[in-house]
PDB file of C-alpha atoms in Angstrom:
ATOM      1  CA  MET L  16     118.237 102.456 121.811  1.00 34.00           C
ATOM      2  CA  VAL L  17     116.116 105.528 121.114  1.00 40.00           C
ATOM      3  CA  SER L  18     116.682 108.317 123.608  1.00 44.00           C
ATOM      4  CA  LEU L  19     113.648 108.457 125.921  1.00 38.00           C
ATOM      5  CA  SER L  20     114.215 112.137 126.677  1.00 47.00           C
ATOM      6  CA  LEU L  21     114.131 113.055 123.000  1.00 50.00           C
ATOM      7  CA  LEU L  22     110.977 110.998 122.482  1.00 48.00           C
ATOM      8  CA  ALA L  23     109.295 112.710 125.408  1.00 47.00           C
ATOM      9  CA  LEU L  24     110.179 116.152 124.115  1.00 49.00           C
ATOM     10  CA  ALA L  25     109.110 115.240 120.592  1.00 50.00           C
ATOM     11  CA  SER L  26     105.639 114.333 121.809  1.00 47.00           C
ATOM     12  CA  VAL L  27     104.969 117.850 123.136  1.00 46.00           C
ATOM     13  CA  ALA L  28     102.882 119.835 120.648  1.00 41.00           C
ATOM     14  CA  ALA L  29     101.770 123.466 120.664  1.00 41.00           C
ATOM     15  CA  ALA L  30      99.096 125.223 118.666  1.00 40.00           C
ATOM     16  CA  THR L  31     100.371 127.163 115.676  1.00 43.00           C
ATOM     17  CA  PRO L  32      98.540 130.048 113.969  1.00 43.00           C
ATOM     18  CA  LEU L  33      98.146 130.691 110.243  1.00 48.00           C
ATOM     19  CA  LYS L  34      97.812 127.078 109.180  1.00 56.00           C
ATOM     20  CA  MET L  35      95.779 125.514 106.403  1.00 61.00           C
ATOM     21  CA  LYS L  36      95.111 122.015 105.044  1.00 69.00           C
ATOM     22  CA  ARG L  37      94.232 121.000 101.504  1.00 78.00           C
ATOM     23  CA  THR L  38      94.527 117.999  99.215  1.00 81.00           C
ATOM     24  CA  ILE L  39      97.016 117.746  96.352  1.00 94.00           C
ATOM     25  CA  THR L  40      96.746 117.260  92.589  1.00 96.00           C
ATOM     26  CA  SER L  41      97.487 114.040  90.729  1.00 97.00           C
ATOM     27  CA  SER L  42     100.375 115.791  88.966  1.00 98.00           C
ATOM     28  CA  LEU L  43     102.037 116.678  92.254  1.00 98.00           C
ATOM     29  CA  LEU L  44     101.440 113.154  93.545  1.00 98.00           C
ATOM     30  CA  SER L  45     103.362 111.801  90.548  1.00 98.00           C
ATOM     31  CA  ASP L  46     106.250 114.165  91.253  1.00 99.00           C
ATOM     32  CA  LEU L  47     106.360 113.211  94.929  1.00 99.00           C
ATOM     33  CA  ASP L  48     106.477 109.549  93.915  1.00 99.00           C
ATOM     34  CA  LEU L  49     109.227 110.115  91.340  1.00 99.00           C
ATOM     35  CA  PHE L  50     111.569 111.985  93.657  1.00 99.00           C
ATOM     36  CA  ALA L  51     110.961 109.556  96.514  1.00 99.00           C
ATOM     37  CA  GLN L  52     112.400 106.981  94.135  1.00 99.00           C
ATOM     38  CA  TYR L  53     115.384 109.221  93.412  1.00 99.00           C
ATOM     39  CA  SER L  54     115.926 109.441  97.174  1.00 99.00           C
ATOM     40  CA  ALA L  55     115.683 105.661  97.407  1.00 98.00           C
ATOM     41  CA  ALA L  56     118.262 105.259  94.640  1.00 98.00           C
ATOM     42  CA  ALA L  57     120.862 107.078  96.754  1.00 98.00           C
ATOM     43  CA  TYR L  58     120.793 104.163  99.209  1.00 96.00           C
ATOM     44  CA  CYS L  59     122.043 101.782  96.499  1.00 96.00           C
ATOM     45  CA  THR L  60     125.824 101.482  96.557  1.00 93.00           C
ATOM     46  CA  GLY L  61     126.089 101.059  92.806  1.00 93.00           C
ATOM     47  CA  ASN L  62     124.707 104.561  92.276  1.00 96.00           C
ATOM     48  CA  ILE L  63     127.163 106.374  94.559  1.00 95.00           C
ATOM     49  CA  ASP L  64     130.497 104.547  94.326  1.00 90.00           C
ATOM     50  CA  SER L  65     131.708 104.918  90.756  1.00 80.00           C
ATOM     51  CA  ALA L  66     134.554 107.141  89.630  1.00 80.00           C
ATOM     52  CA  THR L  67     133.085 107.191  86.130  1.00 79.00           C
ATOM     53  CA  THR L  68     130.074 109.121  84.863  1.00 82.00           C
ATOM     54  CA  GLY L  69     127.189 108.065  82.666  1.00 88.00           C
ATOM     55  CA  ASP L  70     126.108 105.057  84.727  1.00 92.00           C
ATOM     56  CA  GLN L  71     122.386 104.358  84.452  1.00 96.00           C
ATOM     57  CA  ILE L  72     120.671 104.508  87.833  1.00 97.00           C
ATOM     58  CA  THR L  73     119.260 101.190  88.998  1.00 97.00           C
ATOM     59  CA  CYS L  74     117.900  99.863  92.286  1.00 97.00           C
ATOM     60  CA  SER L  75     118.546  96.259  93.283  1.00 94.00           C
ATOM     61  CA  ALA L  76     115.483  96.352  95.550  1.00 95.00           C
ATOM     62  CA  ASP L  77     113.251  97.261  92.583  1.00 96.00           C
ATOM     63  CA  ASN L  78     112.110 100.395  94.390  1.00 97.00           C
ATOM     64  CA  CYS L  79     112.954 103.009  91.746  1.00 98.00           C
ATOM     65  CA  PRO L  80     111.172 101.823  88.557  1.00 98.00           C
ATOM     66  CA  LEU L  81     110.233 105.372  87.510  1.00 98.00           C
ATOM     67  CA  VAL L  82     113.878 106.408  87.651  1.00 98.00           C
ATOM     68  CA  GLU L  83     114.976 103.327  85.731  1.00 98.00           C
ATOM     69  CA  ASP L  84     112.271 103.900  83.095  1.00 98.00           C
ATOM     70  CA  ALA L  85     113.535 107.468  82.659  1.00 98.00           C
ATOM     71  CA  SER L  86     117.015 106.086  81.833  1.00 94.00           C
ATOM     72  CA  ALA L  87     118.545 108.608  84.220  1.00 97.00           C
ATOM     73  CA  VAL L  88     122.342 108.586  84.327  1.00 98.00           C
ATOM     74  CA  THR L  89     124.780 109.827  86.940  1.00 97.00           C
ATOM     75  CA  LEU L  90     126.921 112.853  86.199  1.00 96.00           C
ATOM     76  CA  ASP L  91     128.725 112.472  89.503  1.00 95.00           C
ATOM     77  CA  GLU L  92     128.680 109.956  92.338  1.00 95.00           C
ATOM     78  CA  PHE L  93     130.037 110.824  95.770  1.00 93.00           C
ATOM     79  CA  ASP L  94     130.675 109.120  99.089  1.00 91.00           C
ATOM     80  CA  LEU L  95     132.655 111.600 101.145  1.00 87.00           C
ATOM     81  CA  THR L  96     133.738 111.466 104.771  1.00 80.00           C
ATOM     82  CA  ALA L  97     132.498 114.238 107.044  1.00 75.00           C
ATOM     83  CA  SER L  98     132.935 114.717 110.783  1.00 70.00           C
ATOM     84  CA  TYR L  99     129.238 114.196 111.601  1.00 71.00           C
ATOM     85  CA  GLY L 100     128.488 111.453 109.086  1.00 73.00           C
ATOM     86  CA  ASP L 101     129.378 110.437 105.571  1.00 86.00           C
ATOM     87  CA  VAL L 102     127.832 112.481 102.776  1.00 92.00           C
ATOM     88  CA  ALA L 103     126.882 110.210  99.897  1.00 94.00           C
ATOM     89  CA  GLY L 104     124.691 110.463  96.829  1.00 96.00           C
ATOM     90  CA  PHE L 105     124.719 111.402  93.181  1.00 97.00           C
ATOM     91  CA  ILE L 106     124.026 114.115  90.639  1.00 97.00           C
ATOM     92  CA  ALA L 107     121.930 112.747  87.777  1.00 98.00           C
ATOM     93  CA  ALA L 108     120.579 113.868  84.432  1.00 98.00           C
ATOM     94  CA  ASP L 109     117.065 112.708  83.567  1.00 99.00           C
ATOM     95  CA  SER L 110     116.439 113.411  79.872  1.00 97.00           C
ATOM     96  CA  THR L 111     112.881 112.044  80.030  1.00 98.00           C
ATOM     97  CA  ASN L 112     111.762 114.609  82.610  1.00 98.00           C
ATOM     98  CA  GLU L 113     114.434 117.196  81.706  1.00 98.00           C
ATOM     99  CA  VAL L 114     115.657 117.536  85.258  1.00 99.00           C
ATOM    100  CA  LEU L 115     118.962 117.473  87.087  1.00 99.00           C
ATOM    101  CA  VAL L 116     118.639 115.623  90.382  1.00 99.00           C
ATOM    102  CA  VAL L 117     120.967 115.944  93.360  1.00 98.00           C
ATOM    103  CA  SER L 118     120.100 113.097  95.714  1.00 98.00           C
ATOM    104  CA  PHE L 119     121.618 112.605  99.172  1.00 97.00           C
ATOM    105  CA  ARG L 120     121.646 109.239 100.941  1.00 96.00           C
ATOM    106  CA  GLY L 121     120.084 108.905 104.373  1.00 94.00           C
ATOM    107  CA  THR L 122     121.767 107.456 107.435  1.00 85.00           C
ATOM    108  CA  ASP L 123     123.083 103.886 107.454  1.00 71.00           C
ATOM    109  CA  ASP L 124     121.956 103.113 111.016  1.00 71.00           C
ATOM    110  CA  LEU L 125     118.702 104.885 111.849  1.00 67.00           C
ATOM    111  CA  GLU L 126     118.231 103.692 115.429  1.00 64.00           C
ATOM    112  CA  ASN L 127     121.750 104.661 116.492  1.00 58.00           C
ATOM    113  CA  TRP L 128     121.467 107.970 114.642  1.00 67.00           C
ATOM    114  CA  ILE L 129     118.299 108.865 116.572  1.00 67.00           C
ATOM    115  CA  ALA L 130     119.809 107.793 119.898  1.00 54.00           C
ATOM    116  CA  ASP L 131     122.959 109.855 119.340  1.00 55.00           C
ATOM    117  CA  LEU L 132     121.271 112.851 117.692  1.00 73.00           C
ATOM    118  CA  ASP L 133     123.177 116.060 118.343  1.00 78.00           C
ATOM    119  CA  VAL L 134     121.014 118.999 119.432  1.00 86.00           C
ATOM    120  CA  GLY L 135     123.531 121.837 119.156  1.00 93.00           C
ATOM    121  CA  GLN L 136     123.136 124.727 116.709  1.00 96.00           C
ATOM    122  CA  THR L 137     125.674 126.814 114.817  1.00 96.00           C
ATOM    123  CA  ALA L 138     124.978 130.446 113.943  1.00 98.00           C
ATOM    124  CA  VAL L 139     125.191 130.852 110.158  1.00 97.00           C
ATOM    125  CA  ASP L 140     124.536 134.509 109.352  1.00 95.00           C
ATOM    126  CA  SER L 141     126.102 133.939 105.937  1.00 94.00           C
ATOM    127  CA  LEU L 142     123.053 131.825 105.110  1.00 96.00           C
ATOM    128  CA  CYS L 143     120.430 134.193 106.483  1.00 97.00           C
ATOM    129  CA  THR L 144     120.135 136.826 109.206  1.00 97.00           C
ATOM    130  CA  LYS L 145     119.924 135.391 112.749  1.00 98.00           C
ATOM    131  CA  CYS L 146     119.832 131.856 111.323  1.00 98.00           C
ATOM    132  CA  SER L 147     121.229 128.870 113.185  1.00 98.00           C
ATOM    133  CA  VAL L 148     121.607 125.367 111.751  1.00 98.00           C
ATOM    134  CA  HIS L 149     121.905 121.989 113.476  1.00 96.00           C
ATOM    135  CA  SER L 150     125.654 121.797 114.164  1.00 94.00           C
ATOM    136  CA  GLY L 151     126.128 118.260 112.876  1.00 91.00           C
ATOM    137  CA  PHE L 152     124.191 118.799 109.659  1.00 93.00           C
ATOM    138  CA  TRP L 153     125.994 122.072 108.974  1.00 95.00           C
ATOM    139  CA  SER L 154     129.402 120.534 109.665  1.00 92.00           C
ATOM    140  CA  ALA L 155     128.647 117.657 107.288  1.00 91.00           C
ATOM    141  CA  TRP L 156     127.483 120.057 104.572  1.00 94.00           C
ATOM    142  CA  GLU L 157     130.509 122.349 104.960  1.00 92.00           C
ATOM    143  CA  THR L 158     132.871 119.413 104.516  1.00 87.00           C
ATOM    144  CA  VAL L 159     131.559 118.720 101.020  1.00 87.00           C
ATOM    145  CA  ALA L 160     129.955 122.017 100.002  1.00 93.00           C
ATOM    146  CA  ASP L 161     132.659 123.318  97.676  1.00 94.00           C
ATOM    147  CA  THR L 162     132.874 120.022  95.793  1.00 91.00           C
ATOM    148  CA  ILE L 163     129.134 119.542  95.400  1.00 92.00           C
ATOM    149  CA  ILE L 164     128.397 123.175  94.492  1.00 96.00           C
ATOM    150  CA  ALA L 165     131.070 123.144  91.775  1.00 97.00           C
ATOM    151  CA  LYS L 166     129.729 119.929  90.276  1.00 95.00           C
ATOM    152  CA  VAL L 167     126.119 121.105  90.366  1.00 96.00           C
ATOM    153  CA  GLU L 168     127.103 124.370  88.695  1.00 98.00           C
ATOM    154  CA  ALA L 169     128.952 122.415  85.991  1.00 97.00           C
ATOM    155  CA  ALA L 170     125.871 120.247  85.415  1.00 97.00           C
ATOM    156  CA  ILE L 171     123.657 123.336  85.122  1.00 97.00           C
ATOM    157  CA  THR L 172     126.045 124.766  82.532  1.00 98.00           C
ATOM    158  CA  THR L 173     125.872 121.544  80.504  1.00 98.00           C
ATOM    159  CA  TYR L 174     122.072 121.242  80.797  1.00 98.00           C
ATOM    160  CA  PRO L 175     120.868 124.875  80.916  1.00 97.00           C
ATOM    161  CA  ASP L 176     117.258 124.027  80.006  1.00 98.00           C
ATOM    162  CA  TYR L 177     116.806 121.409  82.732  1.00 99.00           C
ATOM    163  CA  SER L 178     115.147 122.176  86.045  1.00 98.00           C
ATOM    164  CA  VAL L 179     117.130 121.340  89.194  1.00 99.00           C
ATOM    165  CA  VAL L 180     115.892 119.247  92.117  1.00 99.00           C
ATOM    166  CA  PHE L 181     117.555 118.530  95.451  1.00 99.00           C
ATOM    167  CA  THR L 182     116.148 115.510  97.272  1.00 99.00           C
ATOM    168  CA  GLY L 183     116.859 113.116 100.099  1.00 98.00           C
ATOM    169  CA  HIS L 184     115.439 110.979 102.874  1.00 98.00           C
ATOM    170  CA  SER L 185     116.110 111.359 106.598  1.00 96.00           C
ATOM    171  CA  TYR L 186     119.670 112.670 107.157  1.00 94.00           C
ATOM    172  CA  GLY L 187     119.934 113.002 103.385  1.00 96.00           C
ATOM    173  CA  ALA L 188     116.874 115.262 103.435  1.00 98.00           C
ATOM    174  CA  ALA L 189     118.566 117.550 105.953  1.00 97.00           C
ATOM    175  CA  LEU L 190     121.587 117.897 103.664  1.00 97.00           C
ATOM    176  CA  ALA L 191     119.344 118.467 100.646  1.00 98.00           C
ATOM    177  CA  ALA L 192     117.507 121.277 102.453  1.00 99.00           C
ATOM    178  CA  ILE L 193     120.740 123.008 103.435  1.00 98.00           C
ATOM    179  CA  GLY L 194     122.217 122.553  99.972  1.00 98.00           C
ATOM    180  CA  ALA L 195     119.108 123.873  98.236  1.00 99.00           C
ATOM    181  CA  THR L 196     119.060 126.930 100.496  1.00 98.00           C
ATOM    182  CA  VAL L 197     122.708 127.684  99.725  1.00 98.00           C
ATOM    183  CA  MET L 198     122.226 127.243  95.966  1.00 98.00           C
ATOM    184  CA  ARG L 199     119.141 129.475  95.959  1.00 98.00           C
ATOM    185  CA  ASN L 200     121.152 132.160  97.718  1.00 98.00           C
ATOM    186  CA  ALA L 201     123.638 131.893  94.858  1.00 97.00           C
ATOM    187  CA  GLY L 202     120.865 132.657  92.365  1.00 97.00           C
ATOM    188  CA  TYR L 203     119.847 129.178  91.217  1.00 98.00           C
ATOM    189  CA  GLU L 204     116.232 128.018  91.121  1.00 98.00           C
ATOM    190  CA  ILE L 205     116.111 124.781  93.103  1.00 98.00           C
ATOM    191  CA  THR L 206     113.032 122.670  93.816  1.00 99.00           C
ATOM    192  CA  LEU L 207     113.291 120.711  97.057  1.00 99.00           C
ATOM    193  CA  TYR L 208     111.630 117.311  97.567  1.00 99.00           C
ATOM    194  CA  ASN L 209     112.377 115.887 101.010  1.00 98.00           C
ATOM    195  CA  TYR L 210     111.139 112.775 102.790  1.00 99.00           C
ATOM    196  CA  GLY L 211     111.166 112.220 106.543  1.00 98.00           C
ATOM    197  CA  GLN L 212     113.403 115.224 107.154  1.00 98.00           C
ATOM    198  CA  PRO L 213     114.450 116.076 110.723  1.00 96.00           C
ATOM    199  CA  ARG L 214     114.262 119.677 111.877  1.00 97.00           C
ATOM    200  CA  ILE L 215     117.412 121.464 110.747  1.00 97.00           C
ATOM    201  CA  GLY L 216     117.536 124.806 112.554  1.00 98.00           C
ATOM    202  CA  ASN L 217     115.939 127.715 114.359  1.00 98.00           C
ATOM    203  CA  MET L 218     112.836 129.761 113.600  1.00 98.00           C
ATOM    204  CA  PRO L 219     114.582 132.421 111.469  1.00 98.00           C
ATOM    205  CA  LEU L 220     115.928 129.609 109.276  1.00 99.00           C
ATOM    206  CA  ALA L 221     112.488 127.972 108.992  1.00 98.00           C
ATOM    207  CA  ASP L 222     110.922 131.302 108.037  1.00 98.00           C
ATOM    208  CA  TYR L 223     113.701 132.041 105.564  1.00 98.00           C
ATOM    209  CA  ILE L 224     113.419 128.723 103.710  1.00 98.00           C
ATOM    210  CA  THR L 225     109.626 129.043 103.665  1.00 98.00           C
ATOM    211  CA  ASP L 226     109.891 132.464 102.031  1.00 97.00           C
ATOM    212  CA  GLN L 227     112.698 131.769  99.537  1.00 97.00           C
ATOM    213  CA  SER L 228     111.547 132.708  96.042  1.00 93.00           C
ATOM    214  CA  MET L 229     114.022 130.679  93.965  1.00 96.00           C
ATOM    215  CA  GLY L 230     112.171 127.357  94.011  1.00 97.00           C
ATOM    216  CA  SER L 231     109.418 125.444  95.793  1.00 98.00           C
ATOM    217  CA  ASN L 232     109.571 123.244  98.901  1.00 98.00           C
ATOM    218  CA  TYR L 233     107.922 119.829  99.199  1.00 99.00           C
ATOM    219  CA  ARG L 234     108.666 118.493 102.677  1.00 99.00           C
ATOM    220  CA  VAL L 235     106.949 115.116 102.869  1.00 99.00           C
ATOM    221  CA  THR L 236     106.094 113.327 106.120  1.00 99.00           C
ATOM    222  CA  HIS L 237     104.351 110.024 106.801  1.00 99.00           C
ATOM    223  CA  THR L 238     101.784 109.369 109.541  1.00 98.00           C
ATOM    224  CA  ASP L 239     103.645 109.380 112.898  1.00 98.00           C
ATOM    225  CA  ASP L 240     107.204 109.093 111.561  1.00 97.00           C
ATOM    226  CA  ILE L 241     109.484 109.949 114.480  1.00 96.00           C
ATOM    227  CA  VAL L 242     112.311 111.609 112.550  1.00 96.00           C
ATOM    228  CA  PRO L 243     110.459 114.824 111.514  1.00 97.00           C
ATOM    229  CA  LYS L 244     109.712 115.319 115.227  1.00 97.00           C
ATOM    230  CA  LEU L 245     113.422 115.530 116.010  1.00 95.00           C
ATOM    231  CA  PRO L 246     115.280 117.466 117.297  1.00 95.00           C
ATOM    232  CA  PRO L 247     112.385 118.705 119.442  1.00 94.00           C
ATOM    233  CA  LYS L 248     110.832 122.150 119.103  1.00 95.00           C
ATOM    234  CA  LEU L 249     111.453 122.742 122.797  1.00 94.00           C
ATOM    235  CA  LEU L 250     115.177 122.753 122.028  1.00 95.00           C
ATOM    236  CA  GLY L 251     114.783 125.513 119.466  1.00 96.00           C
ATOM    237  CA  PHE L 252     114.340 123.530 116.244  1.00 97.00           C
ATOM    238  CA  HIS L 253     111.600 124.348 113.737  1.00 98.00           C
ATOM    239  CA  HIS L 254     110.248 123.154 110.379  1.00 98.00           C
ATOM    240  CA  TYR L 255     109.749 125.237 107.257  1.00 98.00           C
ATOM    241  CA  SER L 256     106.435 125.200 105.377  1.00 97.00           C
ATOM    242  CA  PRO L 257     104.659 123.608 103.599  1.00 97.00           C
ATOM    243  CA  GLU L 258     104.425 119.988 104.710  1.00 98.00           C
ATOM    244  CA  TYR L 259     102.903 117.181 102.636  1.00 98.00           C
ATOM    245  CA  TRP L 260     101.586 114.661 105.120  1.00 98.00           C
ATOM    246  CA  ILE L 261     100.908 111.092 103.945  1.00 98.00           C
ATOM    247  CA  THR L 262      98.141 109.617 106.106  1.00 97.00           C
ATOM    248  CA  SER L 263      97.929 106.101 104.644  1.00 97.00           C
ATOM    249  CA  GLY L 264      99.864 103.206 106.158  1.00 96.00           C
ATOM    250  CA  ASN L 265     102.909 101.247 105.084  1.00 96.00           C
ATOM    251  CA  ASP L 266     102.973  99.149 101.915  1.00 95.00           C
ATOM    252  CA  VAL L 267      99.905 100.954 100.554  1.00 94.00           C
ATOM    253  CA  THR L 268      99.615 102.706  97.193  1.00 96.00           C
ATOM    254  CA  VAL L 269      99.420 106.425  97.956  1.00 97.00           C
ATOM    255  CA  THR L 270      96.546 108.377  96.356  1.00 97.00           C
ATOM    256  CA  THR L 271      95.814 112.103  96.251  1.00 97.00           C
ATOM    257  CA  SER L 272      93.322 111.688  99.097  1.00 96.00           C
ATOM    258  CA  ASP L 273      96.114 110.230 101.257  1.00 97.00           C
ATOM    259  CA  VAL L 274      98.278 113.370 101.095  1.00 97.00           C
ATOM    260  CA  THR L 275      97.386 116.632 102.797  1.00 96.00           C
ATOM    261  CA  GLU L 276      99.227 119.883 102.205  1.00 96.00           C
ATOM    262  CA  VAL L 277      99.711 121.559 105.574  1.00 96.00           C
ATOM    263  CA  THR L 278     100.840 125.181 105.527  1.00 95.00           C
ATOM    264  CA  GLY L 279     102.247 127.257 108.345  1.00 94.00           C
ATOM    265  CA  VAL L 280     105.631 127.007 110.035  1.00 95.00           C
ATOM    266  CA  ASP L 281     105.504 124.398 112.820  1.00 92.00           C
ATOM    267  CA  SER L 282     101.877 123.485 112.132  1.00 94.00           C
ATOM    268  CA  THR L 283     100.540 120.612 114.233  1.00 94.00           C
ATOM    269  CA  ASP L 284      97.923 119.661 111.629  1.00 95.00           C
ATOM    270  CA  GLY L 285     100.276 117.064 110.151  1.00 96.00           C
ATOM    271  CA  ASN L 286     102.991 114.773 111.474  1.00 97.00           C
ATOM    272  CA  ALA L 287     103.811 117.000 114.466  1.00 97.00           C
ATOM    273  CA  GLY L 288     100.273 116.593 115.779  1.00 96.00           C
ATOM    274  CA  THR L 289     100.425 112.794 115.969  1.00 97.00           C
ATOM    275  CA  SER L 290     101.088 111.012 119.245  1.00 94.00           C
ATOM    276  CA  GLY L 291     103.132 108.074 117.930  1.00 93.00           C
ATOM    277  CA  ASP L 292     106.864 107.811 117.335  1.00 93.00           C
ATOM    278  CA  SER L 293     107.225 105.292 114.518  1.00 95.00           C
ATOM    279  CA  ILE L 294     110.476 104.196 112.927  1.00 94.00           C
ATOM    280  CA  THR L 295     108.555 101.872 110.600  1.00 95.00           C
ATOM    281  CA  ALA L 296     106.650 104.841 109.159  1.00 97.00           C
ATOM    282  CA  HIS L 297     109.990 106.519 108.497  1.00 96.00           C
ATOM    283  CA  ARG L 298     111.016 103.762 106.116  1.00 95.00           C
ATOM    284  CA  TRP L 299     107.908 103.917 103.887  1.00 97.00           C
ATOM    285  CA  TYR L 300     107.554 106.878 101.529  1.00 98.00           C
ATOM    286  CA  PHE L 301     105.654 105.601  98.476  1.00 98.00           C
ATOM    287  CA  ILE L 302     108.129 102.698  98.514  1.00 98.00           C
ATOM    288  CA  TYR L 303     110.449 101.169 101.113  1.00 97.00           C
ATOM    289  CA  ILE L 304     112.797 104.044 100.615  1.00 97.00           C
ATOM    290  CA  SER L 305     115.923 102.710 102.349  1.00 95.00           C
ATOM    291  CA  GLU L 306     115.569  99.149 101.041  1.00 92.00           C
ATOM    292  CA  CYS L 307     118.980  99.097  99.298  1.00 88.00           C
ATOM    293  CA  ASP L 308     120.694 100.003 102.588  1.00 63.00           C
TER     294      ASP L 308
END
C-alpha cells in the first residue's frame, strides 16, 4: 500500500524562480519516443538474461517497434544483485541510428517499491562538491558500477563514432541518471533520456547535473505521475532541469503540442505542480513502458 505520509509530502508544492515553458520540435519528439522504447525493452527478460552477445532486441508486448526496426543488438546483458534492488538491463548497438544505448530496467513491483521507498541520502563528494545521493540508488549503482563502466568503455572503443545514450524508466531512470553523471565526469559525452524518474539527491546534485556540459538531459514526466514526486522535496530531494512534461492521457499518441519543456530546477510548471498521484500515468510513456514486466 502506498505510504500516505509520502503522498502527503509529495503534494506540497512551492514556487520556483527562473522557470520557462516551451513546446518541443518533431525531431525531439521522435527521439523521446525511440528511447522510451529502449527503456521498455529493458523490462523484457529476453533482452537482459543472455550470456551471449549479438542478440537482436525484441519486445513480446510489441511496445518497441522502433527498436526492432533498427535491428539493434545487445553487446551486453546484465541482471545483477544489489543490496537495494536488482540492477538489470543491456548495452546495445543501434547501427541505424549510430548510437550505443545503456538501458536500465525499472522496478518489478511498483506499488511495494513506493511504499518502502528509502529516504536516506549518502554524501558523495567524489561525484560533485556537497552532493548527496539517495542511499538506496547509490548503493545499487556502486554494486555494479565497475562492471558497467568497463563494458560501456569497451563498447565506446569498438564504436568510436556512435553517440552514447543512458536511459531508463522509474528506478531504472534513477540508475541511468547516476551512471550518466559518473561517465560524464570521466570525460564521456552522454545523453540522458529518462522516463518517470524519482528524485535522486540534494540540491547541489540537481544543480550539478543540470549544468554538466558533457551531454544533454531529457527528463520526461507524464501528467500527474506519482514517482517523479518522490522522495518529497521537503525531505531534501530535488530534480535537475529540464523536464519534458507529457500532458496527454494514457493510450494516446503523443504529439509535439502534448509535450512542454519546463526549465528551472524544481519548477512546479510541470509534473510537480499537479495535484494527483497517479500510478497509471507512471506506466504510460508513449507506450505501456513496463508491459513486458
